[in-house]
PDB file of C-alpha atoms and ligand atoms in Angstrom:
ATOM      1  CA  MET A   1      38.943 135.722  89.174  1.00 83.00           C
ATOM      2  CA  GLU A   2      41.690 137.284  87.045  1.00 94.00           C
ATOM      3  CA  VAL A   3      44.618 136.156  89.157  1.00 97.00           C
ATOM      4  CA  VAL A   4      45.163 133.156  91.443  1.00 96.00           C
ATOM      5  CA  THR A   5      48.018 132.533  93.804  1.00 97.00           C
ATOM      6  CA  PHE A   6      48.800 130.199  96.690  1.00 98.00           C
ATOM      7  CA  GLY A   7      51.479 129.842  99.328  1.00 98.00           C
ATOM      8  CA  GLU A   8      52.266 130.376 102.987  1.00 98.00           C
ATOM      9  CA  SER A   9      51.448 133.483 104.967  1.00 98.00           C
ATOM     10  CA  MET A  10      52.867 134.011 108.421  1.00 98.00           C
ATOM     11  CA  VAL A  11      52.685 136.388 111.301  1.00 98.00           C
ATOM     12  CA  LEU A  12      55.700 138.668 111.192  1.00 97.00           C
ATOM     13  CA  MET A  13      57.161 139.892 114.467  1.00 97.00           C
ATOM     14  CA  ASP A  14      58.757 143.175 113.502  1.00 95.00           C
ATOM     15  CA  PRO A  15      61.215 144.696 116.032  1.00 96.00           C
ATOM     16  CA  ASP A  16      60.857 148.302 117.137  1.00 94.00           C
ATOM     17  CA  ARG A  17      64.599 148.953 116.684  1.00 94.00           C
ATOM     18  CA  ASN A  18      67.715 147.998 114.734  1.00 94.00           C
ATOM     19  CA  GLY A  19      70.193 145.510 116.114  1.00 95.00           C
ATOM     20  CA  PRO A  20      70.558 141.898 117.263  1.00 95.00           C
ATOM     21  CA  LEU A  21      67.269 140.306 118.221  1.00 96.00           C
ATOM     22  CA  GLU A  22      68.578 139.075 121.544  1.00 95.00           C
ATOM     23  CA  HIS A  23      68.511 142.703 122.722  1.00 95.00           C
ATOM     24  CA  VAL A  24      65.133 143.621 121.274  1.00 96.00           C
ATOM     25  CA  HIS A  25      62.157 143.490 123.608  1.00 97.00           C
ATOM     26  CA  ARG A  26      59.284 144.978 121.665  1.00 97.00           C
ATOM     27  CA  PHE A  27      57.824 143.779 118.378  1.00 97.00           C
ATOM     28  CA  GLU A  28      54.897 144.795 116.221  1.00 97.00           C
ATOM     29  CA  LYS A  29      52.719 141.966 114.970  1.00 97.00           C
ATOM     30  CA  ARG A  30      52.268 142.166 111.204  1.00 97.00           C
ATOM     31  CA  MET A  31      51.356 139.909 108.281  1.00 98.00           C
ATOM     32  CA  ALA A  32      53.844 138.441 105.795  1.00 97.00           C
ATOM     33  CA  GLY A  33      54.018 135.990 102.921  1.00 98.00           C
ATOM     34  CA  ALA A  34      55.254 136.539  99.394  1.00 98.00           C
ATOM     35  CA  GLU A  35      52.078 135.375  97.661  1.00 98.00           C
ATOM     36  CA  SER A  36      49.706 137.225  99.976  1.00 98.00           C
ATOM     37  CA  ASN A  37      51.830 140.395  99.671  1.00 98.00           C
ATOM     38  CA  PHE A  38      51.469 139.969  95.919  1.00 98.00           C
ATOM     39  CA  ALA A  39      47.712 139.406  96.243  1.00 98.00           C
ATOM     40  CA  VAL A  40      47.259 142.571  98.315  1.00 98.00           C
ATOM     41  CA  ALA A  41      49.248 144.553  95.761  1.00 98.00           C
ATOM     42  CA  VAL A  42      47.183 143.213  92.861  1.00 98.00           C
ATOM     43  CA  SER A  43      43.941 143.925  94.723  1.00 98.00           C
ATOM     44  CA  ARG A  44      44.984 147.484  95.631  1.00 98.00           C
ATOM     45  CA  LEU A  45      45.675 148.067  91.927  1.00 98.00           C
ATOM     46  CA  GLY A  46      42.068 147.132  91.216  1.00 98.00           C
ATOM     47  CA  HIS A  47      42.266 143.552  89.912  1.00 97.00           C
ATOM     48  CA  ARG A  48      40.406 140.511  91.227  1.00 96.00           C
ATOM     49  CA  VAL A  49      42.712 138.036  92.925  1.00 96.00           C
ATOM     50  CA  ALA A  50      42.292 134.834  94.925  1.00 96.00           C
ATOM     51  CA  TRP A  51      44.796 133.544  97.489  1.00 97.00           C
ATOM     52  CA  ILE A  52      44.652 129.876  98.487  1.00 97.00           C
ATOM     53  CA  SER A  53      46.405 128.483 101.533  1.00 98.00           C
ATOM     54  CA  ARG A  54      46.175 126.595 104.788  1.00 98.00           C
ATOM     55  CA  LEU A  55      46.160 128.560 108.028  1.00 98.00           C
ATOM     56  CA  GLY A  56      46.260 127.314 111.593  1.00 98.00           C
ATOM     57  CA  LYS A  57      42.871 127.386 113.302  1.00 98.00           C
ATOM     58  CA  ASP A  58      44.314 129.864 115.762  1.00 96.00           C
ATOM     59  CA  PRO A  59      44.070 133.631 116.371  1.00 97.00           C
ATOM     60  CA  LEU A  60      47.107 134.273 114.149  1.00 97.00           C
ATOM     61  CA  GLY A  61      45.524 132.416 111.239  1.00 98.00           C
ATOM     62  CA  LEU A  62      42.197 134.157 111.737  1.00 98.00           C
ATOM     63  CA  GLY A  63      43.955 137.543 111.805  1.00 98.00           C
ATOM     64  CA  ILE A  64      45.658 136.843 108.472  1.00 98.00           C
ATOM     65  CA  TYR A  65      42.404 135.615 106.945  1.00 98.00           C
ATOM     66  CA  ARG A  66      40.452 138.702 108.023  1.00 98.00           C
ATOM     67  CA  ASN A  67      43.222 141.047 107.006  1.00 98.00           C
ATOM     68  CA  LEU A  68      43.376 139.617 103.485  1.00 98.00           C
ATOM     69  CA  ARG A  69      39.608 139.603 103.176  1.00 98.00           C
ATOM     70  CA  GLY A  70      39.634 143.246 104.237  1.00 98.00           C
ATOM     71  CA  GLU A  71      42.108 143.946 101.443  1.00 98.00           C
ATOM     72  CA  GLY A  72      39.581 142.599  98.947  1.00 98.00           C
ATOM     73  CA  VAL A  73      41.460 139.343  98.308  1.00 98.00           C
ATOM     74  CA  ASP A  74      39.243 136.296  97.667  1.00 96.00           C
ATOM     75  CA  VAL A  75      40.016 133.914 100.538  1.00 96.00           C
ATOM     76  CA  SER A  76      37.272 131.388  99.839  1.00 94.00           C
ATOM     77  CA  GLY A  77      39.897 128.718  99.072  1.00 95.00           C
ATOM     78  CA  VAL A  78      41.571 128.970 102.490  1.00 97.00           C
ATOM     79  CA  ILE A  79      41.497 125.832 104.623  1.00 98.00           C
ATOM     80  CA  PHE A  80      41.791 126.088 108.425  1.00 98.00           C
ATOM     81  CA  ASP A  81      43.827 123.309 110.005  1.00 97.00           C
ATOM     82  CA  ASP A  82      43.194 122.563 113.673  1.00 96.00           C
ATOM     83  CA  SER A  83      46.224 120.318 114.114  1.00 97.00           C
ATOM     84  CA  ARG A  84      48.981 122.608 112.782  1.00 98.00           C
ATOM     85  CA  PRO A  85      49.820 126.214 113.695  1.00 98.00           C
ATOM     86  CA  THR A  86      50.107 129.314 111.552  1.00 98.00           C
ATOM     87  CA  GLY A  87      53.778 129.990 110.742  1.00 98.00           C
ATOM     88  CA  LEU A  88      55.728 132.787 112.386  1.00 98.00           C
ATOM     89  CA  TYR A  89      58.764 134.792 111.430  1.00 96.00           C
ATOM     90  CA  PHE A  90      60.915 137.357 113.187  1.00 97.00           C
ATOM     91  CA  LYS A  91      62.701 140.083 111.336  1.00 94.00           C
ATOM     92  CA  GLU A  92      66.017 141.520 112.524  1.00 95.00           C
ATOM     93  CA  ARG A  93      66.717 145.075 111.400  1.00 92.00           C
ATOM     94  CA  LYS A  94      70.300 145.746 110.393  1.00 90.00           C
ATOM     95  CA  GLY A  95      70.002 149.451 109.550  1.00 84.00           C
ATOM     96  CA  GLU A  96      69.500 151.236 106.211  1.00 82.00           C
ATOM     97  CA  GLY A  97      66.579 148.957 105.412  1.00 75.00           C
ATOM     98  CA  GLY A  98      68.671 145.762 105.593  1.00 82.00           C
ATOM     99  CA  THR A  99      67.138 142.743 107.317  1.00 87.00           C
ATOM    100  CA  ARG A 100      67.752 139.176 108.412  1.00 93.00           C
ATOM    101  CA  VAL A 101      64.894 136.711 108.938  1.00 94.00           C
ATOM    102  CA  TYR A 102      64.300 133.917 111.451  1.00 97.00           C
ATOM    103  CA  TYR A 103      61.554 131.447 110.568  1.00 97.00           C
ATOM    104  CA  TYR A 104      59.366 129.417 112.914  1.00 98.00           C
ATOM    105  CA  ARG A 105      57.367 127.692 110.212  1.00 97.00           C
ATOM    106  CA  ALA A 106      58.460 124.029 110.097  1.00 97.00           C
ATOM    107  CA  GLY A 107      55.331 121.872 110.424  1.00 97.00           C
ATOM    108  CA  SER A 108      53.033 124.863 109.874  1.00 98.00           C
ATOM    109  CA  ALA A 109      49.526 124.531 108.488  1.00 98.00           C
ATOM    110  CA  ALA A 110      50.658 125.879 105.113  1.00 98.00           C
ATOM    111  CA  SER A 111      53.455 123.330 104.873  1.00 98.00           C
ATOM    112  CA  ALA A 112      50.690 120.684 104.650  1.00 98.00           C
ATOM    113  CA  LEU A 113      49.229 122.202 101.442  1.00 98.00           C
ATOM    114  CA  THR A 114      48.574 119.495  98.852  1.00 97.00           C
ATOM    115  CA  PRO A 115      47.862 119.524  95.110  1.00 96.00           C
ATOM    116  CA  GLY A 116      44.187 118.891  95.875  1.00 95.00           C
ATOM    117  CA  ASP A 117      43.945 122.188  97.809  1.00 96.00           C
ATOM    118  CA  VAL A 118      44.672 124.221  94.674  1.00 93.00           C
ATOM    119  CA  ARG A 119      41.779 122.875  92.655  1.00 80.00           C
ATOM    120  CA  PRO A 120      41.536 124.277  89.125  1.00 71.00           C
ATOM    121  CA  GLU A 121      37.740 124.576  89.352  1.00 73.00           C
ATOM    122  CA  ARG A 122      38.369 127.307  91.932  1.00 73.00           C
ATOM    123  CA  TRP A 123      40.253 129.349  89.411  1.00 74.00           C
ATOM    124  CA  SER A 124      38.343 128.750  86.211  1.00 75.00           C
ATOM    125  CA  GLY A 125      38.332 131.968  84.219  1.00 85.00           C
ATOM    126  CA  ALA A 126      41.705 133.030  85.654  1.00 92.00           C
ATOM    127  CA  ARG A 127      44.255 134.645  83.363  1.00 95.00           C
ATOM    128  CA  ILE A 128      47.287 134.410  85.620  1.00 97.00           C
ATOM    129  CA  LEU A 129      48.605 131.889  88.151  1.00 97.00           C
ATOM    130  CA  PHE A 130      51.366 133.339  90.353  1.00 98.00           C
ATOM    131  CA  VAL A 131      53.721 130.955  92.162  1.00 98.00           C
ATOM    132  CA  THR A 132      56.978 131.477  94.030  1.00 98.00           C
ATOM    133  CA  GLY A 133      60.027 129.363  94.762  1.00 98.00           C
ATOM    134  CA  ILE A 134      59.252 129.593  98.481  1.00 98.00           C
ATOM    135  CA  THR A 135      56.398 127.076  98.311  1.00 98.00           C
ATOM    136  CA  PRO A 136      58.392 124.130  96.858  1.00 98.00           C
ATOM    137  CA  ALA A 137      60.894 124.587  99.693  1.00 98.00           C
ATOM    138  CA  LEU A 138      58.270 124.079 102.407  1.00 98.00           C
ATOM    139  CA  SER A 139      57.508 120.328 102.060  1.00 98.00           C
ATOM    140  CA  ASP A 140      57.131 117.542  99.510  1.00 98.00           C
ATOM    141  CA  SER A 141      53.374 118.068  99.296  1.00 98.00           C
ATOM    142  CA  CYS A 142      53.876 121.829  98.749  1.00 98.00           C
ATOM    143  CA  ARG A 143      56.363 121.069  95.995  1.00 98.00           C
ATOM    144  CA  GLU A 144      53.863 118.705  94.360  1.00 98.00           C
ATOM    145  CA  ALA A 145      51.178 121.382  94.675  1.00 98.00           C
ATOM    146  CA  VAL A 146      53.329 123.852  92.753  1.00 98.00           C
ATOM    147  CA  PHE A 147      54.140 121.450  89.920  1.00 98.00           C
ATOM    148  CA  SER A 148      50.572 120.243  89.619  1.00 96.00           C
ATOM    149  CA  ALA A 149      49.127 123.783  89.649  1.00 96.00           C
ATOM    150  CA  VAL A 150      51.621 124.912  87.000  1.00 96.00           C
ATOM    151  CA  ASP A 151      50.686 121.954  84.768  1.00 95.00           C
ATOM    152  CA  GLU A 152      46.962 122.534  85.314  1.00 93.00           C
ATOM    153  CA  ALA A 153      47.319 126.215  84.534  1.00 93.00           C
ATOM    154  CA  ARG A 154      49.098 125.448  81.285  1.00 93.00           C
ATOM    155  CA  ASN A 155      46.384 122.922  80.348  1.00 91.00           C
ATOM    156  CA  HIS A 156      43.730 125.580  80.973  1.00 90.00           C
ATOM    157  CA  GLY A 157      45.532 128.326  79.040  1.00 92.00           C
ATOM    158  CA  VAL A 158      46.298 130.291  82.241  1.00 95.00           C
ATOM    159  CA  SER A 159      49.651 132.133  82.127  1.00 97.00           C
ATOM    160  CA  VAL A 160      52.105 131.068  84.817  1.00 97.00           C
ATOM    161  CA  VAL A 161      54.108 133.852  86.454  1.00 98.00           C
ATOM    162  CA  PHE A 162      57.019 132.635  88.577  1.00 98.00           C
ATOM    163  CA  ASP A 163      59.109 134.543  91.096  1.00 98.00           C
ATOM    164  CA  PRO A 164      61.974 132.210  92.151  1.00 98.00           C
ATOM    165  CA  ASN A 165      62.222 133.946  95.562  1.00 97.00           C
ATOM    166  CA  TYR A 166      65.174 131.849  96.737  1.00 98.00           C
ATOM    167  CA  ARG A 167      65.219 131.633 100.550  1.00 97.00           C
ATOM    168  CA  ALA A 168      68.563 130.293 101.781  1.00 96.00           C
ATOM    169  CA  LYS A 169      67.113 129.618 105.228  1.00 96.00           C
ATOM    170  CA  LEU A 170      64.687 127.082 103.743  1.00 97.00           C
ATOM    171  CA  TRP A 171      66.932 125.066 101.426  1.00 98.00           C
ATOM    172  CA  GLY A 172      70.424 124.908  99.996  1.00 98.00           C
ATOM    173  CA  GLU A 173      71.436 126.069  96.526  1.00 98.00           C
ATOM    174  CA  ASP A 174      72.144 122.510  95.350  1.00 97.00           C
ATOM    175  CA  GLU A 175      68.600 121.428  96.033  1.00 97.00           C
ATOM    176  CA  ALA A 176      66.922 124.665  95.013  1.00 98.00           C
ATOM    177  CA  GLY A 177      68.756 125.339  91.719  1.00 98.00           C
ATOM    178  CA  PRO A 178      67.355 122.436  89.659  1.00 98.00           C
ATOM    179  CA  ILE A 179      63.817 122.792  91.078  1.00 98.00           C
ATOM    180  CA  LEU A 180      63.659 126.531  90.434  1.00 98.00           C
ATOM    181  CA  ARG A 181      65.047 125.991  86.940  1.00 98.00           C
ATOM    182  CA  GLU A 182      62.412 123.345  86.239  1.00 98.00           C
ATOM    183  CA  ILE A 183      59.569 125.620  87.287  1.00 98.00           C
ATOM    184  CA  ALA A 184      61.069 128.524  85.321  1.00 98.00           C
ATOM    185  CA  ALA A 185      61.226 126.353  82.207  1.00 98.00           C
ATOM    186  CA  LYS A 186      57.457 125.720  82.482  1.00 98.00           C
ATOM    187  CA  SER A 187      56.553 129.358  83.159  1.00 98.00           C
ATOM    188  CA  ASP A 188      55.266 132.030  80.818  1.00 98.00           C
ATOM    189  CA  ILE A 189      56.923 134.784  82.811  1.00 98.00           C
ATOM    190  CA  VAL A 190      59.913 134.488  85.171  1.00 98.00           C
ATOM    191  CA  LEU A 191      60.932 137.329  87.493  1.00 98.00           C
ATOM    192  CA  PRO A 192      64.331 136.534  89.066  1.00 98.00           C
ATOM    193  CA  GLY A 193      66.769 138.780  90.878  1.00 98.00           C
ATOM    194  CA  VAL A 194      70.384 138.536  89.714  1.00 98.00           C
ATOM    195  CA  ASN A 195      71.290 136.062  92.496  1.00 97.00           C
ATOM    196  CA  GLU A 196      68.392 133.806  91.604  1.00 98.00           C
ATOM    197  CA  GLY A 197      69.336 134.138  87.948  1.00 98.00           C
ATOM    198  CA  ARG A 198      72.839 132.962  88.815  1.00 98.00           C
ATOM    199  CA  LEU A 199      71.428 130.058  90.796  1.00 98.00           C
ATOM    200  CA  MET A 200      69.355 128.927  87.812  1.00 98.00           C
ATOM    201  CA  THR A 201      71.762 129.692  84.958  1.00 98.00           C
ATOM    202  CA  GLY A 202      75.273 130.123  86.391  1.00 97.00           C
ATOM    203  CA  SER A 203      75.522 133.685  85.034  1.00 98.00           C
ATOM    204  CA  ASP A 204      75.340 137.094  86.745  1.00 97.00           C
ATOM    205  CA  ASP A 205      74.639 138.881  83.486  1.00 98.00           C
ATOM    206  CA  PRO A 206      70.945 139.833  83.173  1.00 98.00           C
ATOM    207  CA  GLU A 207      70.984 139.416  79.415  1.00 97.00           C
ATOM    208  CA  VAL A 208      72.510 135.918  79.670  1.00 97.00           C
ATOM    209  CA  ILE A 209      70.135 134.982  82.503  1.00 98.00           C
ATOM    210  CA  ALA A 210      67.153 135.996  80.377  1.00 97.00           C
ATOM    211  CA  SER A 211      68.322 134.272  77.208  1.00 96.00           C
ATOM    212  CA  THR A 212      69.274 131.076  79.086  1.00 97.00           C
ATOM    213  CA  LEU A 213      65.870 130.839  80.765  1.00 98.00           C
ATOM    214  CA  VAL A 214      64.098 131.507  77.464  1.00 97.00           C
ATOM    215  CA  GLY A 215      66.265 128.775  75.923  1.00 96.00           C
ATOM    216  CA  LEU A 216      65.035 126.381  78.646  1.00 97.00           C
ATOM    217  CA  GLY A 217      61.402 127.126  77.793  1.00 96.00           C
ATOM    218  CA  ALA A 218      60.395 130.268  79.739  1.00 97.00           C
ATOM    219  CA  GLY A 219      58.245 132.708  77.760  1.00 95.00           C
ATOM    220  CA  GLN A 220      59.358 136.131  79.043  1.00 97.00           C
ATOM    221  CA  VAL A 221      62.007 136.977  81.626  1.00 98.00           C
ATOM    222  CA  VAL A 222      62.366 140.175  83.625  1.00 98.00           C
ATOM    223  CA  VAL A 223      65.530 140.336  85.755  1.00 98.00           C
ATOM    224  CA  LYS A 224      65.182 142.664  88.763  1.00 98.00           C
ATOM    225  CA  LEU A 225      68.140 144.987  89.342  1.00 97.00           C
ATOM    226  CA  GLY A 226      66.929 146.763  92.491  1.00 93.00           C
ATOM    227  CA  PRO A 227      67.012 150.588  92.333  1.00 92.00           C
ATOM    228  CA  GLU A 228      68.763 150.357  88.957  1.00 95.00           C
ATOM    229  CA  GLY A 229      65.615 148.992  87.334  1.00 97.00           C
ATOM    230  CA  ALA A 230      65.193 145.772  85.365  1.00 98.00           C
ATOM    231  CA  TRP A 231      66.313 143.967  82.235  1.00 98.00           C
ATOM    232  CA  TYR A 232      63.575 142.302  80.173  1.00 98.00           C
ATOM    233  CA  ARG A 233      63.293 139.888  77.320  1.00 98.00           C
ATOM    234  CA  ALA A 234      59.862 139.195  75.828  1.00 96.00           C
ATOM    235  CA  GLY A 235      59.506 137.671  72.370  1.00 89.00           C
ATOM    236  CA  GLY A 236      61.845 139.573  70.087  1.00 88.00           C
ATOM    237  CA  GLU A 237      61.999 142.579  72.434  1.00 95.00           C
ATOM    238  CA  LYS A 238      64.685 143.157  75.046  1.00 97.00           C
ATOM    239  CA  GLY A 239      66.156 146.053  76.954  1.00 97.00           C
ATOM    240  CA  LYS A 240      66.731 147.816  80.248  1.00 97.00           C
ATOM    241  CA  VAL A 241      64.182 149.923  82.086  1.00 97.00           C
ATOM    242  CA  LYS A 242      65.441 152.501  84.573  1.00 97.00           C
ATOM    243  CA  GLY A 243      64.324 152.195  88.193  1.00 96.00           C
ATOM    244  CA  PHE A 244      63.069 154.758  90.710  1.00 95.00           C
ATOM    245  CA  SER A 245      65.145 156.140  93.486  1.00 91.00           C
ATOM    246  CA  VAL A 246      63.588 156.197  96.981  1.00 93.00           C
ATOM    247  CA  ARG A 247      64.810 156.130 100.567  1.00 91.00           C
ATOM    248  CA  GLN A 248      64.738 152.463 101.594  1.00 88.00           C
ATOM    249  CA  VAL A 249      63.309 151.755 105.044  1.00 87.00           C
ATOM    250  CA  ASP A 250      62.581 148.007 104.781  1.00 82.00           C
ATOM    251  CA  GLU A 251      63.723 145.970 101.797  1.00 86.00           C
ATOM    252  CA  VAL A 252      61.404 142.993 102.319  1.00 89.00           C
ATOM    253  CA  GLY A 253      58.452 142.713  99.950  1.00 93.00           C
ATOM    254  CA  ALA A 254      59.909 144.628  96.994  1.00 95.00           C
ATOM    255  CA  GLY A 255      59.899 141.571  94.726  1.00 97.00           C
ATOM    256  CA  ASP A 256      56.262 140.741  95.470  1.00 98.00           C
ATOM    257  CA  ALA A 257      55.265 144.319  94.648  1.00 98.00           C
ATOM    258  CA  PHE A 258      57.342 144.168  91.461  1.00 98.00           C
ATOM    259  CA  ALA A 259      55.526 140.995  90.372  1.00 98.00           C
ATOM    260  CA  ALA A 260      52.143 142.572  91.072  1.00 98.00           C
ATOM    261  CA  GLY A 261      53.084 145.674  89.071  1.00 98.00           C
ATOM    262  CA  TYR A 262      54.141 143.569  86.108  1.00 98.00           C
ATOM    263  CA  VAL A 263      51.047 141.361  86.252  1.00 98.00           C
ATOM    264  CA  SER A 264      48.765 144.367  86.510  1.00 98.00           C
ATOM    265  CA  GLY A 265      50.524 145.916  83.508  1.00 98.00           C
ATOM    266  CA  LEU A 266      49.895 142.733  81.524  1.00 96.00           C
ATOM    267  CA  LEU A 267      46.239 142.626  82.562  1.00 97.00           C
ATOM    268  CA  ASP A 268      45.896 146.260  81.487  1.00 97.00           C
ATOM    269  CA  GLY A 269      47.486 145.427  78.113  1.00 97.00           C
ATOM    270  CA  LEU A 270      50.538 147.683  78.585  1.00 97.00           C
ATOM    271  CA  PRO A 271      53.510 147.259  76.223  1.00 97.00           C
ATOM    272  CA  THR A 272      56.312 145.300  77.945  1.00 97.00           C
ATOM    273  CA  PRO A 273      58.631 148.242  78.790  1.00 97.00           C
ATOM    274  CA  GLU A 274      55.720 150.107  80.413  1.00 97.00           C
ATOM    275  CA  ALA A 275      54.680 147.047  82.412  1.00 98.00           C
ATOM    276  CA  VAL A 276      58.300 146.726  83.572  1.00 98.00           C
ATOM    277  CA  ARG A 277      58.356 150.412  84.538  1.00 98.00           C
ATOM    278  CA  ARG A 278      55.173 149.937  86.575  1.00 98.00           C
ATOM    279  CA  ALA A 279      56.789 146.898  88.222  1.00 98.00           C
ATOM    280  CA  CYS A 280      59.861 148.966  89.146  1.00 98.00           C
ATOM    281  CA  ALA A 281      57.674 151.707  90.616  1.00 98.00           C
ATOM    282  CA  MET A 282      55.788 149.177  92.728  1.00 98.00           C
ATOM    283  CA  GLY A 283      59.052 147.666  93.991  1.00 97.00           C
ATOM    284  CA  ALA A 284      60.324 151.129  94.927  1.00 97.00           C
ATOM    285  CA  LEU A 285      57.161 152.129  96.785  1.00 97.00           C
ATOM    286  CA  ALA A 286      57.108 148.850  98.724  1.00 96.00           C
ATOM    287  CA  VAL A 287      60.406 149.619 100.486  1.00 94.00           C
ATOM    288  CA  THR A 288      59.547 153.150 101.636  1.00 93.00           C
ATOM    289  CA  GLY A 289      58.156 152.108 105.022  1.00 90.00           C
ATOM    290  CA  PRO A 290      58.223 149.233 107.509  1.00 89.00           C
ATOM    291  CA  GLY A 291      56.349 145.993 106.883  1.00 90.00           C
ATOM    292  CA  ASP A 292      56.213 143.536 103.998  1.00 92.00           C
ATOM    293  CA  TYR A 293      52.981 144.774 102.388  1.00 94.00           C
ATOM    294  CA  GLU A 294      51.764 147.877 104.207  1.00 94.00           C
ATOM    295  CA  ASN A 295      53.331 150.390 101.797  1.00 95.00           C
ATOM    296  CA  LEU A 296      51.813 148.904  98.670  1.00 97.00           C
ATOM    297  CA  PRO A 297      50.033 151.710  96.852  1.00 97.00           C
ATOM    298  CA  LEU A 298      46.489 152.092  95.640  1.00 98.00           C
ATOM    299  CA  ARG A 299      46.299 152.645  91.892  1.00 97.00           C
ATOM    300  CA  GLU A 300      45.928 156.456  92.270  1.00 97.00           C
ATOM    301  CA  GLU A 301      49.003 156.593  94.523  1.00 97.00           C
ATOM    302  CA  LEU A 302      51.008 154.556  92.038  1.00 97.00           C
ATOM    303  CA  GLU A 303      49.981 156.840  89.195  1.00 96.00           C
ATOM    304  CA  ARG A 304      50.930 159.955  91.186  1.00 96.00           C
ATOM    305  CA  PHE A 305      54.322 158.448  92.030  1.00 96.00           C
ATOM    306  CA  MET A 306      55.015 157.415  88.437  1.00 96.00           C
ATOM    307  CA  SER A 307      54.084 160.808  87.076  1.00 93.00           C
ATOM    308  CA  GLY A 308      56.436 162.451  89.582  1.00 85.00           C
ATOM    309  CA  THR A 309      53.640 164.298  91.384  1.00 71.00           C
ATOM    310  CA  GLY A 310      54.132 162.677  94.772  1.00 61.00           C
ATOM    311  CA  LYS A 311      53.961 159.401  96.610  1.00 58.00           C
TER     312      LYS A 311
HETATM  313  O1  LIG B 401      58.886 138.502  99.739  1.00 70.22           O
HETATM  314  C1  LIG B 401      58.595 138.787 101.082  1.00 70.22           C
HETATM  315  C2  LIG B 401      58.416 137.507 101.825  1.00 70.22           C
HETATM  316  O2  LIG B 401      59.604 136.797 101.759  1.00 70.22           O
HETATM  317  C3  LIG B 401      58.049 137.706 103.259  1.00 70.22           C
HETATM  318  O3  LIG B 401      56.845 138.432 103.385  1.00 70.22           O
HETATM  319  C4  LIG B 401      57.942 136.435 104.042  1.00 70.22           C
HETATM  320  O4  LIG B 401      57.016 134.838 102.538  1.00 70.22           O
HETATM  321  C5  LIG B 401      57.928 135.172 103.252  1.00 70.22           C
HETATM  322  C6  LIG B 401      59.094 134.299 103.287  1.00 70.22           C
HETATM  323  O5  LIG B 401      58.903 133.109 103.106  1.00 70.22           O
HETATM  324  O6  LIG B 401      60.198 134.776 103.481  1.00 70.22           O
END
């Protein structure tokens, strides 16, 4: 397995119209979860990826499991829990691709993940471990699982890629800031947005965010700037890469796609600015349609988009 990730996936209830949820009556059932979105993206780009989690032993959990297996993601490390449900989340559409989320995930199967579930023998041979700042917000045992996996990865020479993915509905900034900073300091690659950068460093300036995180111990930092592109710092190299302009339909999932693009660029041995450009293209494509992972491209589609010959 080249890439390993773990975290919570949920069923997403996606409304058929914009506006306050109390007036929406029809929803489409979809799949969501930052790490599984990432895993699908990596798999569609042609790399081997394993996703580890706990799912409820219920139809929602089985649907997620089958869906990911159908996407070519290795799900052999998934544990079904018959005492806790699969998590659920509702999206509210605010127009122009903007969203608000409502979680029904407290006490979910995934929130009972433990360090022992992410056993290193499962991922021997892996080059990358991808973790997000959502998992440590879910429960104490999830937080322990993240720290122990990061330490194990480092001991085994596996590069740790960290997307802070701050979710205000799960925890407050005072609690999240120090934890996210601690994980970032142990990571080889950190992929914050500007808000997450501010949370971890106190600065809104991408260059300062990157240099502060590197000063704390992070290897490389790529700060996401949305449609404007990204600012990177890797070794002695730094600079800005221009983004891609698309019509945004649903903003959720862009960061996961970005991370997958960057990781796939690294696995393919691309120079940093080109890996960042691929990451930006992935982020752009992810927002062009509804759903958190559905619009992720196959490698040929990504190449066509990046060469300007179509989506
Ligand atoms: O990055 C997208 C995810 O945030 C979404 O799919 C759901 O994992 C999710 C979360 O916790 O918000």
